[in-house]
Amino acid sequence: MQRIEDLTARAQARHRQGRTLDAIRLYEDALEIRISLYGADSPSVKKACDNLCDVLNGAALKHLQNEEHEAAKLLLKKAEALSGPDDLITAVTYNNIACYFRRKGKLRTALSYLEKAQRIEMRVKTVSNPAGTRLNLCAVLSQLDRHQEALEHARAAVILLEEEIEEVRDQFGGEDAPEVANKMAVLAICYHNLGVENEYLKRIAASLDAYQRGVSIARAYLGADNDITRTLIKSCKAAKVHLEAAQARKPASTLRPGSSMSTRPA
C-alpha cells in the first residue's frame, strides 16, 4: 500500500510540473500494483482507472491542439481500454476520439463515437458537461451536410446549458463566479451554431436572432476582443446582409455560412 501511495504522490507531482508523460507512467505503475493487490474489479482499481483516464484525456487533447495526432491516438486508446462501456469517463474519451477522427477527416467514424457517448450520457443521472456532446454532434453533422439534425443538437445544447448555468449560479453564488463565465462562453458557441445551422436551412431571420443572442453573451462575458466574439459579430453582420437582401428580393451574398463549432479543437 505504501508503494502505491508513493507512486501516486510522485505522479501527482510530475503532473503539477507539466511532466504529463512521466506522470502517466507512474500512475500506470501504481495501477498495476493496485490490481495485483485488490483485483481488477475492486472499487479502488475502478477509481484509479477513472483518474488515469482523466489524465490521459487531458494529455491527448493537448497533443491534438499541437497537431500531434498519433501521440493523441495512443493516449486515447489507453483511456478507452481502461474504462467500462457505461462509464461516464468513457463518454469523455469517445468525445475526444471523435475529435481525433474529425481532425483526420473521418467524419462518419467521429459521428459513431459521438453517438456512443450520447447513449452513455442518456443512461446516467449526472453529466459534468451535458451540452458538450451535443455541440460536437452538431459540428460533425454540419460537416456532413445534415443540417436539420445539427440544428436539433444545437437547440438541445442551448437548453441543457441554460439549465446547467442556473445550477452553477446557485452553487457558486451568482453571476460573477468564474464558473458562470466559462459556461456562458459555451452558451455563446451554442447560439453561434444555432445561427449557422439556421442559415444553412435558409431561415435567415432565425439565424440572425441566434447570432445576436450569441454576440450579446460573448460581449458581456468574453469581451469584444475575444475570438468567439469576433466570429459571432462577423456572422451576425453577414446574416443581416442576407436578411436585407431577402426582404428586398435581391440576390444575397454567395458566401456560405460559417462552420458550427465544437467544444474541442476542430
Backbone as JSON, one array per atom type, in Angstrom:
{
  "sequence": "MQRIEDLTARAQARHRQGRTLDAIRLYEDALEIRISLYGADSPSVKKACDNLCDVLNGAALKHLQNEEHEAAKLLLKKAEALSGPDDLITAVTYNNIACYFRRKGKLRTALSYLEKAQRIEMRVKTVSNPAGTRLNLCAVLSQLDRHQEALEHARAAVILLEEEIEEVRDQFGGEDAPEVANKMAVLAICYHNLGVENEYLKRIAASLDAYQRGVSIARAYLGADNDITRTLIKSCKAAKVHLEAAQARKPASTLRPGSSMSTRPA",
  "N": [[0.83, -1.21, 0.0], [1.95, 1.24, 0.77], [3.78, 1.59, -1.26], [2.09, 2.08, -3.44], [0.98, 4.53, -2.64], [3.27, 6.14, -2.61], [4.06, 6.1, -5.34], [1.8, 7.27, -6.48], [1.83, 9.81, -5.31], [4.22, 10.81, -6.4], [3.5, 10.78, -9.08], [1.43, 12.68, -9.1], [2.91, 14.95, -8.44], [4.62, 15.16, -10.68], [2.68, 15.64, -12.6], [1.68, 18.15, -11.83], [3.95, 19.61, -12.38], [3.89, 19.69, -15.07], [4.96, 17.56, -16.41], [3.68, 15.42, -17.97], [3.7, 12.91, -19.32], [5.58, 11.45, -17.86], [4.17, 11.4, -15.47], [1.97, 9.84, -16.21], [3.18, 7.34, -16.65], [3.97, 6.71, -14.04], [1.48, 6.64, -12.73], [0.44, 4.42, -14.07], [2.16, 2.4, -13.19], [1.47, 2.38, -10.46], [-1.16, 1.57, -10.71], [-0.93, -1.05, -11.7], [0.15, -2.39, -9.47], [-1.94, -1.98, -7.67], [-3.99, -3.47, -8.89], [-2.92, -6.05, -8.66], [-3.03, -6.38, -5.92], [-5.72, -5.92, -5.12], [-7.45, -6.81, -7.08], [-8.93, -6.68, -10.36], [-11.56, -5.8, -10.47], [-12.13, -4.3, -8.27], [-13.39, -1.54, -6.23], [-11.39, 0.31, -5.62], [-9.52, 0.0, -7.68], [-11.15, 0.69, -9.83], [-11.63, 3.43, -9.34], [-9.01, 4.4, -9.55], [-8.49, 3.83, -12.23], [-10.34, 5.54, -13.47], [-9.27, 8.02, -12.7], [-6.77, 7.93, -13.99], [-7.63, 7.76, -16.63], [-8.73, 10.3, -16.93], [-6.43, 11.91, -16.81], [-5.08, 10.92, -19.08], [-6.87, 11.68, -21.12], [-6.77, 14.48, -20.92], [-4.07, 14.92, -21.61], [-4.1, 13.91, -24.21], [-5.77, 15.73, -25.54], [-4.16, 18.01, -25.53], [-2.12, 17.17, -27.23], [-3.62, 16.94, -29.59], [-4.28, 19.61, -30.02], [-1.8, 20.52, -30.69], [-1.43, 19.38, -33.11], [-0.41, 16.82, -33.03], [-1.19, 14.06, -33.86], [-0.9, 11.21, -33.81], [0.3, 10.7, -31.35], [-1.75, 11.56, -29.69], [-3.71, 9.7, -30.38], [-2.64, 7.29, -29.38], [-2.72, 7.72, -26.59], [-5.46, 8.03, -26.2], [-6.39, 5.5, -26.94], [-5.37, 4.01, -24.82], [-6.88, 5.14, -22.73], [-9.46, 4.39, -23.5], [-9.27, 1.61, -23.25], [-9.04, 1.32, -20.51], [-11.46, 1.99, -19.37], [-14.93, 1.26, -18.58], [-17.81, 0.08, -20.54], [-20.06, 1.58, -19.89], [-19.23, 3.7, -18.4], [-18.97, 7.07, -17.27], [-16.63, 8.48, -17.8], [-15.86, 7.21, -20.07], [-17.54, 8.27, -22.0], [-16.45, 10.81, -22.18], [-13.94, 10.13, -23.21], [-14.76, 9.03, -25.68], [-15.76, 11.33, -26.92], [-13.37, 12.72, -27.3], [-11.95, 10.94, -28.91], [-13.58, 11.11, -31.13], [-12.99, 13.74, -31.83], [-10.36, 13.37, -32.65], [-10.75, 11.73, -34.96], [-12.27, 13.48, -36.46], [-10.41, 15.47, -36.97], [-8.81, 13.98, -38.66], [-10.38, 13.81, -40.84], [-12.27, 11.83, -40.97], [-15.3, 11.69, -40.81], [-17.66, 10.19, -40.46], [-16.85, 8.11, -38.81], [-16.13, 9.62, -36.59], [-18.68, 10.57, -35.94], [-19.94, 8.17, -35.16], [-18.64, 7.58, -32.74], [-19.41, 9.78, -31.21], [-22.15, 9.37, -31.06], [-22.17, 7.05, -29.53], [-21.14, 8.09, -27.16], [-23.21, 9.83, -26.47], [-25.27, 8.0, -25.95], [-24.32, 6.78, -23.62], [-24.36, 8.99, -21.86], [-27.07, 9.5, -21.73], [-27.94, 7.45, -20.16], [-27.05, 7.87, -17.6], [-27.39, 9.69, -14.48], [-26.12, 12.09, -13.74], [-24.21, 14.36, -15.54], [-21.16, 15.83, -16.34], [-20.65, 17.7, -18.31], [-23.07, 18.42, -19.99], [-23.88, 19.65, -22.39], [-21.75, 19.41, -24.1], [-21.32, 17.05, -25.73], [-23.51, 17.28, -27.41], [-22.93, 19.66, -28.79], [-20.63, 18.88, -30.16], [-21.69, 16.85, -31.75], [-23.38, 18.42, -33.3], [-21.46, 19.94, -34.75], [-20.11, 17.95, -36.28], [-22.22, 16.72, -37.74], [-23.03, 18.92, -39.2], [-20.82, 19.29, -40.88], [-21.21, 17.04, -42.39], [-23.28, 17.82, -43.91], [-25.8, 17.48, -42.86], [-27.94, 19.26, -41.88], [-30.41, 19.82, -40.59], [-30.52, 17.91, -38.54], [-28.21, 18.67, -37.2], [-29.0, 21.2, -36.34], [-31.0, 20.5, -34.49], [-29.47, 19.31, -32.47], [-27.97, 21.52, -31.69], [-29.98, 23.15, -30.62], [-30.77, 21.53, -28.47], [-28.4, 21.6, -27.0], [-28.37, 24.3, -26.16], [-30.6, 24.36, -24.42], [-29.86, 22.45, -22.45], [-27.54, 23.65, -21.48], [-28.4, 26.14, -20.5], [-29.96, 25.3, -18.37], [-27.95, 24.15, -16.82], [-26.38, 26.39, -16.25], [-28.01, 27.85, -14.52], [-27.95, 26.16, -12.31], [-25.22, 26.32, -11.69], [-24.99, 29.03, -11.02], [-26.5, 29.06, -8.65], [-24.96, 27.33, -7.11], [-22.39, 28.52, -6.96], [-22.78, 31.09, -6.15], [-23.87, 33.26, -7.67], [-23.72, 35.68, -10.43], [-21.12, 36.55, -10.9], [-19.25, 34.57, -10.6], [-16.41, 32.71, -11.72], [-16.95, 30.22, -12.85], [-19.48, 30.54, -13.93], [-18.99, 32.36, -16.0], [-17.4, 30.75, -17.67], [-19.26, 28.82, -18.51], [-21.06, 30.48, -19.83], [-19.56, 31.28, -21.99], [-19.51, 28.94, -23.5], [-22.22, 28.82, -24.03], [-22.5, 30.98, -25.74], [-21.19, 29.9, -27.97], [-23.01, 27.89, -28.54], [-25.22, 29.4, -29.43], [-24.05, 30.56, -31.65], [-23.76, 28.26, -33.26], [-26.45, 27.58, -33.6], [-27.19, 29.75, -35.15], [-25.61, 29.33, -37.47], [-26.59, 26.85, -38.44], [-29.31, 27.42, -38.89], [-28.95, 29.28, -40.87], [-27.87, 27.76, -42.96], [-30.15, 26.32, -43.5], [-31.71, 28.2, -44.65], [-33.18, 29.84, -43.03], [-33.18, 32.76, -42.35], [-33.94, 34.92, -40.69], [-34.26, 33.64, -38.19], [-31.68, 32.77, -37.93], [-30.27, 35.19, -37.71], [-31.32, 36.16, -35.3], [-30.31, 34.23, -33.5], [-27.52, 34.63, -33.79], [-27.36, 37.27, -32.81], [-28.1, 36.96, -30.15], [-25.96, 35.37, -29.31], [-23.82, 37.17, -29.73], [-24.43, 39.16, -27.84], [-24.12, 37.74, -25.41], [-21.42, 36.94, -25.63], [-20.04, 39.4, -25.76], [-20.62, 40.41, -23.23], [-19.5, 38.54, -21.46], [-17.06, 37.62, -22.45], [-15.75, 39.68, -23.73], [-14.99, 42.23, -26.17], [-12.76, 41.73, -27.76], [-12.33, 39.03, -27.89], [-11.87, 35.92, -29.62], [-14.13, 34.31, -30.14], [-16.19, 36.16, -29.82], [-15.6, 37.94, -31.92], [-15.95, 36.25, -34.13], [-18.7, 35.74, -33.94], [-19.76, 38.33, -34.27], [-18.97, 38.89, -36.9], [-20.41, 36.87, -38.27], [-22.98, 37.65, -37.61], [-23.2, 40.14, -38.89], [-23.04, 39.3, -41.56], [-25.36, 37.75, -41.73], [-27.29, 39.73, -41.43], [-26.99, 41.12, -43.82], [-27.83, 39.13, -45.61], [-30.5, 38.84, -44.77], [-31.57, 41.39, -45.3], [-31.25, 41.44, -48.05], [-32.95, 39.35, -48.76], [-35.4, 40.39, -47.94], [-35.6, 42.51, -49.65], [-35.81, 41.17, -51.93], [-33.56, 40.59, -53.44], [-30.6, 39.14, -54.89], [-28.71, 37.46, -52.51], [-25.52, 37.57, -50.75], [-23.02, 35.4, -52.08], [-21.55, 33.99, -50.34], [-20.97, 31.18, -48.27], [-22.54, 30.07, -45.19], [-20.89, 30.21, -41.94], [-18.92, 27.84, -40.02], [-20.19, 25.37, -37.79], [-19.24, 25.24, -34.38], [-17.26, 23.12, -32.25], [-16.77, 21.83, -28.87], [-14.21, 21.13, -28.61], [-10.83, 21.08, -29.97], [-10.99, 21.61, -33.45]],
  "CA": [[0.0, 0.0, 0.0], [2.84, 2.39, 0.83], [4.35, 1.74, -2.6], [1.07, 2.73, -4.27], [0.89, 5.93, -2.21], [4.48, 6.84, -3.05], [3.98, 6.26, -6.8], [0.73, 8.22, -6.78], [2.31, 11.14, -4.92], [5.2, 11.22, -7.41], [2.75, 11.05, -10.31], [0.74, 13.96, -8.93], [3.93, 16.0, -8.5], [5.02, 15.29, -12.08], [1.56, 16.24, -13.32], [1.68, 19.58, -11.5], [5.12, 20.21, -13.04], [3.71, 19.64, -16.51], [5.64, 16.38, -16.96], [2.49, 14.57, -18.01], [4.02, 11.53, -19.72], [6.19, 10.82, -16.68], [3.08, 11.17, -14.51], [1.17, 8.71, -16.69], [3.92, 6.1, -16.39], [3.91, 6.44, -12.6], [0.11, 6.21, -12.45], [0.29, 3.06, -14.6], [2.87, 1.51, -12.26], [0.65, 2.27, -9.26], [-2.37, 0.81, -11.06], [-0.56, -2.47, -11.79], [0.27, -2.91, -8.1], [-3.28, -1.97, -7.09], [-4.72, -4.61, -9.46], [-2.37, -7.29, -8.08], [-3.43, -6.47, -4.52], [-7.16, -5.85, -4.86], [-8.23, -7.37, -8.17], [-9.29, -5.7, -11.39], [-12.94, -5.33, -10.32], [-12.33, -3.63, -6.98], [-13.68, -0.1, -6.3], [-10.13, 1.06, -5.58], [-8.96, -0.04, -9.03], [-12.06, 1.45, -10.68], [-11.36, 4.85, -9.11], [-7.68, 4.69, -10.1], [-8.64, 3.82, -13.69], [-11.01, 6.78, -13.85], [-8.32, 9.12, -12.54], [-5.78, 7.83, -15.05], [-8.32, 8.12, -17.88], [-8.85, 11.76, -16.95], [-5.1, 12.44, -17.17], [-4.83, 10.53, -20.47], [-7.7, 12.52, -21.99], [-6.21, 15.84, -20.91], [-2.83, 14.91, -22.39], [-4.45, 13.69, -25.62], [-6.28, 16.99, -26.09], [-3.02, 18.9, -25.79], [-1.47, 16.69, -28.45], [-4.48, 17.3, -30.73], [-4.13, 21.05, -30.24], [-0.47, 20.72, -31.31], [-1.43, 18.6, -34.36], [0.34, 15.58, -32.81], [-2.34, 13.17, -33.92], [-0.61, 9.82, -33.43], [0.51, 10.67, -29.91], [-3.09, 11.65, -29.1], [-4.4, 8.43, -30.62], [-2.09, 6.29, -28.46], [-3.23, 8.0, -25.25], [-6.9, 7.79, -26.19], [-6.57, 4.05, -26.93], [-5.15, 3.59, -23.43], [-8.02, 5.57, -21.93], [-10.6, 3.56, -23.88], [-9.06, 0.27, -22.71], [-9.13, 1.34, -19.05], [-12.79, 2.34, -18.88], [-16.01, 0.34, -18.9], [-18.68, 0.54, -21.62], [-21.1, 2.5, -19.41], [-18.63, 4.69, -17.52], [-19.08, 8.44, -17.76], [-15.34, 8.86, -18.36], [-15.83, 6.65, -21.43], [-18.19, 9.26, -22.87], [-15.44, 11.86, -22.41], [-12.95, 9.54, -24.13], [-15.36, 8.92, -27.01], [-15.78, 12.68, -27.49], [-12.02, 13.07, -27.74], [-11.65, 10.09, -30.07], [-14.3, 11.74, -32.25], [-12.2, 14.9, -32.22], [-9.23, 12.85, -33.42], [-11.2, 11.31, -36.29], [-12.68, 14.69, -37.19], [-9.16, 16.06, -37.45], [-8.3, 13.14, -39.75], [-11.33, 13.87, -41.94], [-13.13, 10.64, -40.95], [-16.44, 12.28, -40.12], [-18.63, 9.17, -40.05], [-16.29, 7.44, -37.64], [-16.3, 10.58, -35.49], [-20.09, 10.57, -35.58], [-20.28, 6.93, -34.44], [-18.16, 7.71, -31.36], [-20.24, 10.76, -30.51], [-23.43, 8.73, -30.77], [-21.95, 6.15, -28.39], [-21.0, 8.96, -25.98], [-24.54, 10.32, -26.12], [-26.04, 6.91, -25.34], [-23.85, 6.64, -22.24], [-24.82, 10.14, -21.07], [-28.51, 9.4, -21.53], [-28.2, 6.4, -19.17], [-26.6, 8.26, -16.26], [-28.17, 10.79, -13.91], [-25.34, 13.31, -13.66], [-23.21, 14.52, -16.58], [-20.41, 17.03, -16.0], [-20.71, 18.67, -19.42], [-24.16, 17.84, -20.78], [-24.02, 20.25, -23.73], [-20.54, 19.2, -24.9], [-21.52, 16.04, -26.77], [-24.47, 17.84, -28.36], [-22.22, 20.62, -29.65], [-19.74, 18.13, -31.04], [-22.57, 16.22, -32.74], [-23.8, 19.49, -34.21], [-20.36, 20.31, -35.64], [-19.83, 16.86, -37.22], [-23.37, 16.59, -38.64], [-22.99, 20.07, -40.11], [-19.81, 18.98, -41.9], [-21.78, 16.0, -43.23], [-24.42, 18.45, -44.6], [-27.05, 17.04, -42.24], [-28.11, 20.5, -41.12], [-31.57, 19.76, -39.71], [-30.1, 17.17, -37.35], [-27.25, 19.53, -36.5], [-29.79, 22.24, -35.67], [-31.67, 19.92, -33.33], [-28.48, 19.15, -31.41], [-27.63, 22.86, -31.2], [-31.08, 23.56, -29.74], [-30.67, 20.75, -27.23], [-27.26, 22.11, -26.25], [-28.79, 25.54, -25.51], [-31.49, 24.03, -23.3], [-29.07, 21.79, -21.41], [-26.57, 24.57, -20.9], [-29.11, 27.14, -19.71], [-30.31, 24.64, -17.09], [-26.71, 23.98, -16.06], [-25.93, 27.71, -15.79], [-28.8, 28.18, -13.33], [-27.4, 25.36, -11.21], [-23.9, 26.86, -11.34], [-25.24, 30.29, -10.32], [-26.93, 28.73, -7.29], [-23.88, 26.65, -6.4], [-21.2, 29.35, -6.75], [-23.1, 32.37, -5.56], [-24.25, 34.39, -8.51], [-23.31, 35.93, -11.8], [-19.7, 36.92, -11.03], [-18.37, 33.41, -10.42], [-15.72, 32.31, -12.96], [-17.62, 29.06, -13.43], [-20.6, 31.05, -14.74], [-18.41, 32.93, -17.22], [-16.98, 29.65, -18.53], [-20.46, 28.23, -19.12], [-21.65, 31.46, -20.75], [-18.76, 31.23, -23.22], [-20.0, 27.8, -24.28], [-23.56, 29.19, -24.49], [-22.3, 31.82, -26.93], [-20.9, 28.98, -29.07], [-24.29, 27.23, -28.87], [-26.03, 30.31, -30.25], [-23.38, 30.64, -32.95], [-24.12, 27.07, -34.03], [-27.85, 27.75, -33.99], [-27.2, 30.69, -36.27], [-25.03, 28.69, -38.66], [-27.47, 25.81, -38.99], [-30.49, 28.08, -39.44], [-28.56, 29.93, -42.11], [-27.81, 26.71, -43.98], [-31.52, 25.92, -43.8], [-32.36, 29.37, -45.26], [-34.03, 30.53, -42.04], [-32.24, 33.85, -42.1], [-34.37, 35.69, -39.52], [-33.91, 32.85, -37.0], [-30.23, 32.77, -37.86], [-29.84, 36.5, -37.2], [-31.69, 36.22, -33.88], [-29.35, 33.41, -32.74], [-26.23, 35.33, -33.77], [-27.45, 38.45, -31.94], [-28.05, 36.47, -28.77], [-24.58, 34.97, -29.05], [-22.99, 38.37, -29.62], [-24.72, 39.8, -26.55], [-23.49, 36.94, -24.35], [-19.97, 36.96, -25.79], [-19.54, 40.72, -25.37], [-20.76, 40.6, -21.78], [-18.72, 37.61, -20.65], [-15.75, 37.35, -23.03], [-15.13, 40.92, -24.17], [-15.09, 42.49, -27.62], [-11.57, 41.27, -28.49], [-12.24, 37.57, -27.88], [-12.07, 35.32, -30.95], [-15.52, 33.88, -30.28], [-16.99, 37.38, -30.02], [-15.35, 38.43, -33.27], [-16.61, 35.33, -35.08], [-20.14, 35.96, -33.87], [-20.06, 39.64, -34.87], [-18.83, 38.72, -38.35], [-21.54, 36.07, -38.73], [-24.17, 38.46, -37.43], [-23.22, 41.13, -39.97], [-23.35, 38.6, -42.81], [-26.78, 37.36, -41.69], [-28.07, 40.95, -41.67], [-26.95, 41.37, -45.27], [-28.68, 38.12, -46.24], [-31.89, 39.13, -44.47], [-31.95, 42.59, -46.04], [-31.36, 41.06, -49.46], [-34.16, 38.54, -48.91], [-36.56, 41.27, -47.81], [-35.65, 43.32, -50.87], [-35.89, 40.21, -53.04], [-32.35, 40.71, -54.24], [-29.66, 38.03, -54.62], [-27.84, 37.67, -51.34], [-24.11, 37.22, -50.94], [-22.79, 33.99, -52.42], [-20.75, 33.35, -49.29], [-21.63, 30.16, -47.45], [-22.49, 30.32, -43.75], [-19.68, 29.73, -41.29], [-18.94, 26.45, -39.55], [-20.56, 25.14, -36.4], [-18.08, 24.98, -33.54], [-17.34, 22.08, -31.23], [-16.13, 22.23, -27.64], [-12.84, 20.64, -28.65], [-10.15, 21.55, -31.18], [-11.59, 21.03, -34.66]],
  "C": [[0.87, 1.26, 0.0], [3.46, 2.67, -0.54], [3.37, 2.45, -3.54], [0.98, 4.22, -3.93], [2.09, 6.73, -2.69], [4.45, 7.11, -4.56], [2.94, 7.3, -7.18], [1.16, 9.65, -6.44], [3.33, 11.67, -5.94], [4.51, 11.56, -8.73], [2.05, 12.4, -10.23], [1.72, 15.13, -9.01], [4.39, 16.24, -9.93], [3.92, 15.98, -12.9], [1.51, 17.74, -13.08], [2.83, 20.31, -12.19], [4.98, 20.25, -14.56], [4.41, 18.48, -17.19], [4.61, 15.25, -17.06], [2.81, 13.13, -18.37], [4.7, 10.77, -18.59], [5.11, 10.48, -15.65], [2.26, 9.96, -14.92], [1.87, 7.4, -16.4], [3.86, 5.72, -14.91], [2.51, 5.99, -12.19], [-0.12, 4.77, -12.92], [0.98, 2.05, -13.69], [2.04, 1.29, -10.99], [-0.59, 1.43, -9.52], [-2.07, -0.69, -11.13], [-0.47, -3.1, -10.4], [-1.11, -3.0, -7.45], [-4.11, -3.17, -7.58], [-4.24, -5.92, -8.84], [-2.81, -7.48, -6.64], [-4.93, -6.65, -4.34], [-8.03, -6.49, -5.94], [-8.75, -6.3, -9.11], [-10.67, -5.1, -11.19], [-13.18, -4.57, -9.02], [-12.64, -2.15, -7.16], [-12.43, 0.75, -6.33], [-9.5, 1.12, -6.97], [-9.82, 0.78, -9.99], [-11.79, 2.96, -10.55], [-10.02, 5.25, -9.71], [-7.72, 4.72, -11.62], [-9.29, 5.11, -14.18], [-10.06, 7.98, -13.77], [-7.27, 9.12, -13.65], [-6.4, 8.19, -16.4], [-8.45, 9.64, -18.02], [-7.53, 12.4, -17.36], [-4.79, 12.14, -18.64], [-5.62, 11.4, -21.44], [-7.17, 13.95, -22.06], [-4.94, 15.93, -21.74], [-3.12, 14.75, -23.87], [-4.96, 14.97, -26.27], [-5.15, 17.97, -26.39], [-2.28, 18.47, -27.04], [-2.3, 17.04, -29.69], [-4.35, 18.78, -31.06], [-2.8, 21.37, -30.92], [-0.31, 19.93, -32.61], [-0.59, 17.32, -34.25], [-0.66, 14.42, -32.72], [-2.04, 11.76, -33.41], [-0.35, 9.69, -31.94], [-0.83, 10.74, -29.18], [-3.82, 10.32, -29.22], [-3.94, 7.36, -29.63], [-2.66, 6.48, -27.06], [-4.72, 7.7, -25.16], [-7.21, 6.29, -26.23], [-6.38, 3.49, -25.53], [-6.36, 3.92, -22.56], [-9.24, 4.7, -22.22], [-10.48, 2.16, -23.27], [-9.27, 0.21, -21.2], [-10.54, 1.53, -18.53], [-13.83, 1.33, -19.34], [-16.96, 0.92, -19.93], [-19.73, 1.55, -21.18], [-20.54, 3.59, -18.48], [-18.73, 6.09, -18.12], [-17.77, 8.92, -18.36], [-15.18, 8.3, -19.77], [-16.47, 7.61, -22.42], [-17.23, 10.41, -23.18], [-14.4, 11.36, -23.41], [-13.5, 9.46, -25.54], [-15.45, 10.29, -27.7], [-14.41, 13.06, -28.04], [-11.54, 12.2, -28.9], [-12.35, 10.65, -31.31], [-13.56, 12.96, -32.75], [-11.01, 14.46, -33.06], [-9.67, 12.48, -34.84], [-11.7, 12.49, -37.13], [-11.46, 15.4, -37.76], [-8.61, 15.3, -38.65], [-9.25, 13.11, -40.94], [-12.25, 12.67, -42.01], [-14.39, 10.96, -40.15], [-17.45, 11.22, -39.66], [-18.14, 8.35, -38.87], [-16.41, 8.33, -36.41], [-17.74, 10.58, -35.0], [-20.46, 9.33, -34.78], [-19.81, 7.0, -32.99], [-19.0, 8.7, -30.57], [-21.61, 10.17, -30.17], [-23.3, 7.75, -29.61], [-21.82, 6.96, -27.09], [-22.37, 9.45, -25.53], [-25.38, 9.23, -25.46], [-25.62, 6.68, -23.9], [-24.43, 7.75, -21.38], [-26.32, 10.08, -20.81], [-28.87, 8.35, -20.48], [-27.83, 6.81, -17.75], [-27.36, 9.49, -15.79], [-27.43, 12.12, -13.96], [-24.25, 13.31, -14.71], [-22.5, 15.85, -16.34], [-20.5, 18.1, -17.07], [-21.81, 18.24, -20.4], [-24.3, 18.4, -22.19], [-22.87, 19.89, -24.66], [-20.73, 18.21, -26.04], [-22.48, 16.55, -27.83], [-23.79, 18.82, -29.32], [-21.3, 19.91, -30.63], [-20.53, 17.38, -32.12], [-23.03, 17.24, -33.77], [-22.7, 19.8, -35.23], [-20.09, 19.23, -36.69], [-20.98, 16.7, -38.21], [-23.41, 17.74, -39.63], [-21.99, 19.82, -41.23], [-20.29, 17.89, -42.87], [-23.0, 16.51, -44.01], [-25.76, 17.94, -44.1], [-27.5, 18.15, -41.28], [-29.34, 20.5, -40.21], [-31.23, 19.02, -38.41], [-29.11, 17.99, -36.52], [-27.97, 20.62, -35.72], [-30.46, 21.71, -34.42], [-30.69, 19.72, -32.17], [-28.05, 20.51, -30.85], [-28.71, 23.37, -30.26], [-31.02, 22.83, -28.4], [-29.53, 21.24, -26.36], [-27.61, 23.4, -25.51], [-29.63, 25.25, -24.28], [-30.71, 23.43, -22.14], [-28.15, 22.77, -20.7], [-27.25, 25.65, -20.07], [-29.55, 26.57, -18.37], [-29.07, 24.52, -16.21], [-26.23, 25.31, -15.49], [-26.71, 28.13, -14.54], [-28.29, 27.42, -12.11], [-26.07, 25.9, -10.74], [-24.05, 28.18, -10.61], [-25.61, 30.03, -8.87], [-25.78, 28.16, -6.48], [-22.74, 27.59, -6.03], [-21.52, 30.8, -6.39], [-23.28, 33.52, -6.52], [-23.49, 34.53, -9.8], [-21.81, 36.11, -11.96], [-18.75, 35.74, -10.89], [-17.71, 33.04, -11.74], [-16.38, 31.13, -13.64], [-18.79, 29.47, -14.31], [-20.07, 31.58, -16.07], [-17.98, 31.83, -18.2], [-18.17, 29.02, -19.25], [-21.1, 29.19, -20.12], [-20.86, 31.51, -22.06], [-19.22, 30.09, -24.12], [-21.4, 28.1, -24.82], [-23.47, 30.1, -25.72], [-22.0, 30.96, -28.15], [-22.18, 28.26, -29.5], [-25.13, 28.12, -29.78], [-25.38, 30.54, -31.62], [-23.78, 29.46, -33.83], [-25.58, 27.09, -34.47], [-27.96, 28.67, -35.2], [-26.7, 30.06, -37.56], [-26.01, 27.71, -39.29], [-28.77, 26.39, -39.55], [-30.16, 28.75, -40.77], [-28.45, 28.92, -43.25], [-29.21, 26.28, -44.43], [-32.36, 27.08, -44.34], [-33.36, 30.05, -44.33], [-33.25, 31.73, -41.52], [-32.65, 34.67, -40.88], [-34.02, 34.95, -38.22], [-32.4, 32.81, -36.81], [-29.72, 34.07, -37.24], [-30.14, 36.62, -35.71], [-30.69, 35.43, -33.03], [-27.99, 34.09, -32.66], [-26.26, 36.51, -32.79], [-27.42, 38.05, -30.47], [-26.63, 36.06, -28.4], [-23.65, 36.15, -28.88], [-23.18, 39.04, -28.28], [-24.04, 39.07, -25.4], [-21.98, 37.06, -24.42], [-19.39, 38.31, -25.38], [-19.56, 40.9, -23.86], [-19.78, 39.75, -20.99], [-17.3, 37.35, -21.17], [-15.01, 38.61, -23.45], [-15.11, 41.02, -25.69], [-13.92, 41.92, -28.4], [-11.43, 39.76, -28.52], [-12.54, 37.01, -29.26], [-13.5, 34.87, -31.17], [-16.42, 35.08, -30.55], [-16.82, 37.89, -31.44], [-16.02, 37.55, -34.33], [-18.11, 35.57, -35.11], [-20.54, 37.29, -34.51], [-19.99, 39.56, -36.38], [-20.02, 37.95, -38.93], [-22.83, 36.86, -38.67], [-24.3, 39.5, -38.55], [-23.6, 40.48, -41.3], [-24.82, 38.2, -42.87], [-27.68, 38.56, -41.93], [-28.12, 41.27, -43.15], [-27.87, 40.4, -46.0], [-30.16, 38.43, -46.01], [-32.38, 40.35, -45.24], [-32.14, 42.28, -47.53], [-32.63, 40.25, -49.71], [-35.41, 39.4, -48.85], [-36.73, 42.14, -49.05], [-35.78, 42.49, -52.12], [-34.74, 40.41, -54.03], [-31.47, 39.51, -53.96], [-28.77, 38.36, -53.44], [-26.41, 37.33, -51.69], [-23.98, 35.74, -51.25], [-21.95, 33.28, -51.37], [-21.59, 32.33, -48.54], [-21.61, 30.58, -45.99], [-21.17, 29.79, -43.18], [-19.8, 28.27, -40.89], [-19.4, 26.4, -38.11], [-19.32, 24.74, -35.62], [-18.34, 23.79, -32.64], [-16.73, 22.62, -29.96], [-14.69, 21.77, -27.54], [-12.17, 21.14, -29.91], [-10.66, 20.86, -32.41], [-10.55, 20.73, -35.71]]
}
